[in-house]
Short mmCIF file of N, CA and C in Angstrom, two decimals:
data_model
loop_
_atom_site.label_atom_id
_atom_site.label_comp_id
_atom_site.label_asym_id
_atom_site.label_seq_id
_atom_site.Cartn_x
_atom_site.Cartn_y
_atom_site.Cartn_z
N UNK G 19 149.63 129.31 99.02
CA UNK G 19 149.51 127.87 99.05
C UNK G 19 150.35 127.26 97.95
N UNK G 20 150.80 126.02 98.07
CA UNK G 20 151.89 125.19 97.41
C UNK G 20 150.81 124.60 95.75
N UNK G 21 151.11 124.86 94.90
CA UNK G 21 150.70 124.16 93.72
C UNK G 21 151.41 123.32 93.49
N UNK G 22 150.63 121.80 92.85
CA UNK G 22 151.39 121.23 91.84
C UNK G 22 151.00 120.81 90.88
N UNK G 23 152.12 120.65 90.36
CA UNK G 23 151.74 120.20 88.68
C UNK G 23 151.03 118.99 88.09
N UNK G 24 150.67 118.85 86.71
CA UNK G 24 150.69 117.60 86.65
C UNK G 24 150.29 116.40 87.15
N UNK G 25 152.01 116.65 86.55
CA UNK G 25 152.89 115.22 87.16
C UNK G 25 153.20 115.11 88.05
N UNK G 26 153.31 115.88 89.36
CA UNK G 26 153.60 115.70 90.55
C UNK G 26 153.42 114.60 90.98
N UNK G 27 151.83 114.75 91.30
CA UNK G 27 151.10 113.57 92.43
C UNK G 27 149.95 112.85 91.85
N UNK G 28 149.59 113.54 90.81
CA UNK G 28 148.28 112.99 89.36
C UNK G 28 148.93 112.57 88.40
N UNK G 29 149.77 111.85 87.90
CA UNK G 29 149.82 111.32 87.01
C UNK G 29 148.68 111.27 85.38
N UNK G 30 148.49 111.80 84.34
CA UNK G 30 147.32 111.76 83.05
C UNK G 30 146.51 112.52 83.90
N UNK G 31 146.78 113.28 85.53
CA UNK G 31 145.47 114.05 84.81
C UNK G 31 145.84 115.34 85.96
N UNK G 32 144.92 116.33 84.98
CA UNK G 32 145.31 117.68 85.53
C UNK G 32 144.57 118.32 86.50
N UNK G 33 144.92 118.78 87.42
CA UNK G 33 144.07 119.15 89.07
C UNK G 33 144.60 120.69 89.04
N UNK G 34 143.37 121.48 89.29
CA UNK G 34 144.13 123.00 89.53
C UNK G 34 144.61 123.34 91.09
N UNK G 35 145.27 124.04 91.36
CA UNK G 35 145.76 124.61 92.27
C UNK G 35 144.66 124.78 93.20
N UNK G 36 144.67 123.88 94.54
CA UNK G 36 143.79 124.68 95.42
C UNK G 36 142.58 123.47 95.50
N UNK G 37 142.13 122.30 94.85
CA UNK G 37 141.70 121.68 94.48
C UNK G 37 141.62 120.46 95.18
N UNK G 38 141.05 119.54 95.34
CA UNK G 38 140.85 118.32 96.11
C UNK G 38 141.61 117.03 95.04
N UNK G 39 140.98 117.29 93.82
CA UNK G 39 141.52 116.16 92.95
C UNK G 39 140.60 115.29 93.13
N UNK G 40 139.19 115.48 93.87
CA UNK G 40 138.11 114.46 93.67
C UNK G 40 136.78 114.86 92.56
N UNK G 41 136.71 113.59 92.22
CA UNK G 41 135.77 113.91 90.59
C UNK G 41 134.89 112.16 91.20
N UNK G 42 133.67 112.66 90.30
CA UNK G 42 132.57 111.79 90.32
C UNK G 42 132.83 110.25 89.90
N UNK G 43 134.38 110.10 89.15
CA UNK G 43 134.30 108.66 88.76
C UNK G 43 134.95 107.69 90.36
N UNK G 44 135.87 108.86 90.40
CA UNK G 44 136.46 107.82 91.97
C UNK G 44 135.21 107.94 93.00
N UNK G 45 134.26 108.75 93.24
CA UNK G 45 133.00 108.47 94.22
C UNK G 45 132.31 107.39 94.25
N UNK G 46 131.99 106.53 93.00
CA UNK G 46 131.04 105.85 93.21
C UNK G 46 132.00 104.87 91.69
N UNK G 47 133.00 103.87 91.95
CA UNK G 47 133.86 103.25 91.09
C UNK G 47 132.57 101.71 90.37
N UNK G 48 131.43 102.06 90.80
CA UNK G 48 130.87 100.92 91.05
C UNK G 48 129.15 101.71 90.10
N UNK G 49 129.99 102.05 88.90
CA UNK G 49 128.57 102.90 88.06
C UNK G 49 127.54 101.99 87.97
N UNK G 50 126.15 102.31 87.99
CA UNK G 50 124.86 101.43 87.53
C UNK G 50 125.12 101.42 85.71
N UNK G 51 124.58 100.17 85.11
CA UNK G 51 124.38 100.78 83.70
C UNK G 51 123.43 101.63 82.96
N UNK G 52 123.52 102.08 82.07
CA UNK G 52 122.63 103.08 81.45
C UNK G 52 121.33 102.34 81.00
N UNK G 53 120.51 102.82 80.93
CA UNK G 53 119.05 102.38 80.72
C UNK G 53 117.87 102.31 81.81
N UNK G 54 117.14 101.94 81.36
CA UNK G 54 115.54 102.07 82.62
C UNK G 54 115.90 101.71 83.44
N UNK G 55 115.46 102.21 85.37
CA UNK G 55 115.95 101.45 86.80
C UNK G 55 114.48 101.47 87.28
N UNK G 56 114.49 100.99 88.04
CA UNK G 56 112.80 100.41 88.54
C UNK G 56 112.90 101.77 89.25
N UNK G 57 111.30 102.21 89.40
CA UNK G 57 110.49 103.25 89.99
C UNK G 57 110.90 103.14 91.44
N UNK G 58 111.92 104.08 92.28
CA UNK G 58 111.80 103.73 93.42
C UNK G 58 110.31 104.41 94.14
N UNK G 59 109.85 103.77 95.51
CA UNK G 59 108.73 103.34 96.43
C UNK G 59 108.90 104.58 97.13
N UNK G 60 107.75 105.24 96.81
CA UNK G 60 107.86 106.81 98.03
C UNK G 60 107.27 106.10 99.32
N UNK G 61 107.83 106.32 100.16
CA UNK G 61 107.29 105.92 101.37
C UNK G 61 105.63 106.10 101.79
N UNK G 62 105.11 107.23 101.41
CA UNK G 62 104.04 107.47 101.45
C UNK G 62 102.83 107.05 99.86
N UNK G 63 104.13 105.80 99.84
CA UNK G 63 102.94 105.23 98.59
C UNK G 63 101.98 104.42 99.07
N UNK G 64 100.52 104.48 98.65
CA UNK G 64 99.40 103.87 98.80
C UNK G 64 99.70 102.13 98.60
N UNK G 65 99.25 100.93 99.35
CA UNK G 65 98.95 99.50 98.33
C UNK G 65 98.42 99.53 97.81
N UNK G 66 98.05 98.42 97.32
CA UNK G 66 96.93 98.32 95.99
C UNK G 66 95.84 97.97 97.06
N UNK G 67 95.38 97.41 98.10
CA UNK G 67 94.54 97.68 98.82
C UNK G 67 93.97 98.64 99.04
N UNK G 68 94.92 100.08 99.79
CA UNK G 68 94.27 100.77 100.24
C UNK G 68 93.65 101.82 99.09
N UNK G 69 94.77 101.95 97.68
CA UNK G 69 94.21 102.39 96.70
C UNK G 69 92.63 102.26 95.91
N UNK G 70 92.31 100.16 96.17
CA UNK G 70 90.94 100.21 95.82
C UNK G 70 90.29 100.55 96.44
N UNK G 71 90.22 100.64 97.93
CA UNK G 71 89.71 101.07 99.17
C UNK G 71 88.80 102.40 98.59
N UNK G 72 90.09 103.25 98.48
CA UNK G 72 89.37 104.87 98.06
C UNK G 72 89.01 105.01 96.40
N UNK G 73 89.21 103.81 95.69
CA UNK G 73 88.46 103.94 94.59
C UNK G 73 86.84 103.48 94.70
N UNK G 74 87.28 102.53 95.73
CA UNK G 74 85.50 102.39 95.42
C UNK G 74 84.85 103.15 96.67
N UNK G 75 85.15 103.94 97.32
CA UNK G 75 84.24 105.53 98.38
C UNK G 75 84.14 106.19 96.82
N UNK G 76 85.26 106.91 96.29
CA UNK G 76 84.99 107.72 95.29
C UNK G 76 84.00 107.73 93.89
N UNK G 77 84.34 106.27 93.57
CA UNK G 77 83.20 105.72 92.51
C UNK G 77 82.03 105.49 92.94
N UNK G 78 81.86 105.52 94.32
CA UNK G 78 80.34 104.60 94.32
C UNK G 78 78.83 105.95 94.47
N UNK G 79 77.79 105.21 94.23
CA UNK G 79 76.72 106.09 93.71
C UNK G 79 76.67 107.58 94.68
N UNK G 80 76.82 107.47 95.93
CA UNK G 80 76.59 108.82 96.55
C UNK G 80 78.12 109.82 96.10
N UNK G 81 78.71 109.63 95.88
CA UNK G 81 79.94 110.65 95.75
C UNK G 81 80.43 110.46 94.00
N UNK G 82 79.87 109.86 93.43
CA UNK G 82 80.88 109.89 91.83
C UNK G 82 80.50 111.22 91.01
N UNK G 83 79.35 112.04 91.37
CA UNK G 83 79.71 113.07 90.68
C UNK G 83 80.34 114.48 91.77
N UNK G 84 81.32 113.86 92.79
CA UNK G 84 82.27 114.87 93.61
C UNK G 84 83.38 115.38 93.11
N UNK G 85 84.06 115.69 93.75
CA UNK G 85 85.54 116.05 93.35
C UNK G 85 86.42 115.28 94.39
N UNK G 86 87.12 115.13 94.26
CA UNK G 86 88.12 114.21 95.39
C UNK G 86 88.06 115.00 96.92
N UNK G 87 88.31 116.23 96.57
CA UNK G 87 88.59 117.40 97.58
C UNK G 87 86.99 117.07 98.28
N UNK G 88 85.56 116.84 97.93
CA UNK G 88 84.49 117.14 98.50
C UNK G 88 84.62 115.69 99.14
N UNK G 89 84.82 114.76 98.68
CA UNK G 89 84.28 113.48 99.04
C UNK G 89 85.34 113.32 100.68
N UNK G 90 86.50 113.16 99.92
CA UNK G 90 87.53 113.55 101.50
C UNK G 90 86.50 114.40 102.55
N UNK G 91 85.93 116.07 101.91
CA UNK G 91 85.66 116.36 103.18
C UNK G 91 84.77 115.72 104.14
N UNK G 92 83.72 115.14 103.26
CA UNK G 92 82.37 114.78 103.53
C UNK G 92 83.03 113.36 104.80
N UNK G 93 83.74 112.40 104.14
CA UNK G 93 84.01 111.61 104.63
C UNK G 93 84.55 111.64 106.01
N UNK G 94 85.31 112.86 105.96
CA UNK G 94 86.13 113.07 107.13
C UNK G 94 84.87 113.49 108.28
N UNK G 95 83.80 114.18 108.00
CA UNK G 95 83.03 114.69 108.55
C UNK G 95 82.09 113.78 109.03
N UNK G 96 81.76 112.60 108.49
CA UNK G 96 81.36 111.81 108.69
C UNK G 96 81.98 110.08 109.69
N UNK G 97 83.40 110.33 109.16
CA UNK G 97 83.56 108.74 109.92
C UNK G 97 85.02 109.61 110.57
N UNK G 98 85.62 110.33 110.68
CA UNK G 98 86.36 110.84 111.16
C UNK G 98 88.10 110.74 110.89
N UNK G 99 88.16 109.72 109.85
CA UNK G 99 89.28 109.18 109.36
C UNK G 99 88.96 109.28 107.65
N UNK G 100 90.13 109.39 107.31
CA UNK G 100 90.46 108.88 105.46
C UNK G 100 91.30 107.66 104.73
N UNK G 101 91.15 106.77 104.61
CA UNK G 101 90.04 106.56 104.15
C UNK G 101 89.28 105.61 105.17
N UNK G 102 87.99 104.85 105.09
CA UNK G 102 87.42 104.40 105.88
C UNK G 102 87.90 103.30 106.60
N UNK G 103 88.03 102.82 107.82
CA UNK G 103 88.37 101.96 108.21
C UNK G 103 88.14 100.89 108.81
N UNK G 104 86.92 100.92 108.54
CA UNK G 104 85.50 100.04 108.47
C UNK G 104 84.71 99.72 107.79
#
C-alpha cells in the first residue's frame, strides 16, 4: 500500500501509513463545555407520582417492617399488578 508523508495531504499533522486520518476532534467539531451536564432520563425512570405511589404501599402499617422484595411479592399476589392501580 502507498504511504504518505506528512506533508503530502495533512498538512501540521502526522497520519501513519495505513490510517484513516480521522481523530475525535473532526467527529464532533461542535464540543460540549467542561463541567456538570444534567442527569440524562432512563427511560424506565419512575415519576414522582408513581414513586410516591410505592412509597406509601411500602411505608404504610401492614408492610413497613418488609423488605421491598416481600412487599412486591405479597402485592403481586394479592392485586396482581405492581404497583397498585387502584
Amino acid at each position: 500500500s502507498e504511504s504518505c508523508s506528512c506533508t503530502d495531504h495533512h498538512p501540521g499533522r502526522c497520519v501513519l501509513p495505513g490510517s484513516t486520518g480521522f481523530d475525535h476532534s473532526s467527529a464532533n467539531p461542535t464540543l460540549r463545555p467542561y463541567g456538570p451536564h444534567p442527569k440524562a432520563r432512563h427511560p424506565a425512570e419512575l415519576t414522582a407520582a408513581e414513586r410516591a405511589a410505592i412509597l406509601e404501599v411500602l411505608t404504610s402499617d401492614g408492610y413497613a417492617d418488609l423488605s421491598v422484595a416481600q412487599v412486591w411479592a405479597r402485592e403481586l399476589d394479592c392485586t396482581g399488578s405492581w404497583p397498585r392501580t387502584g
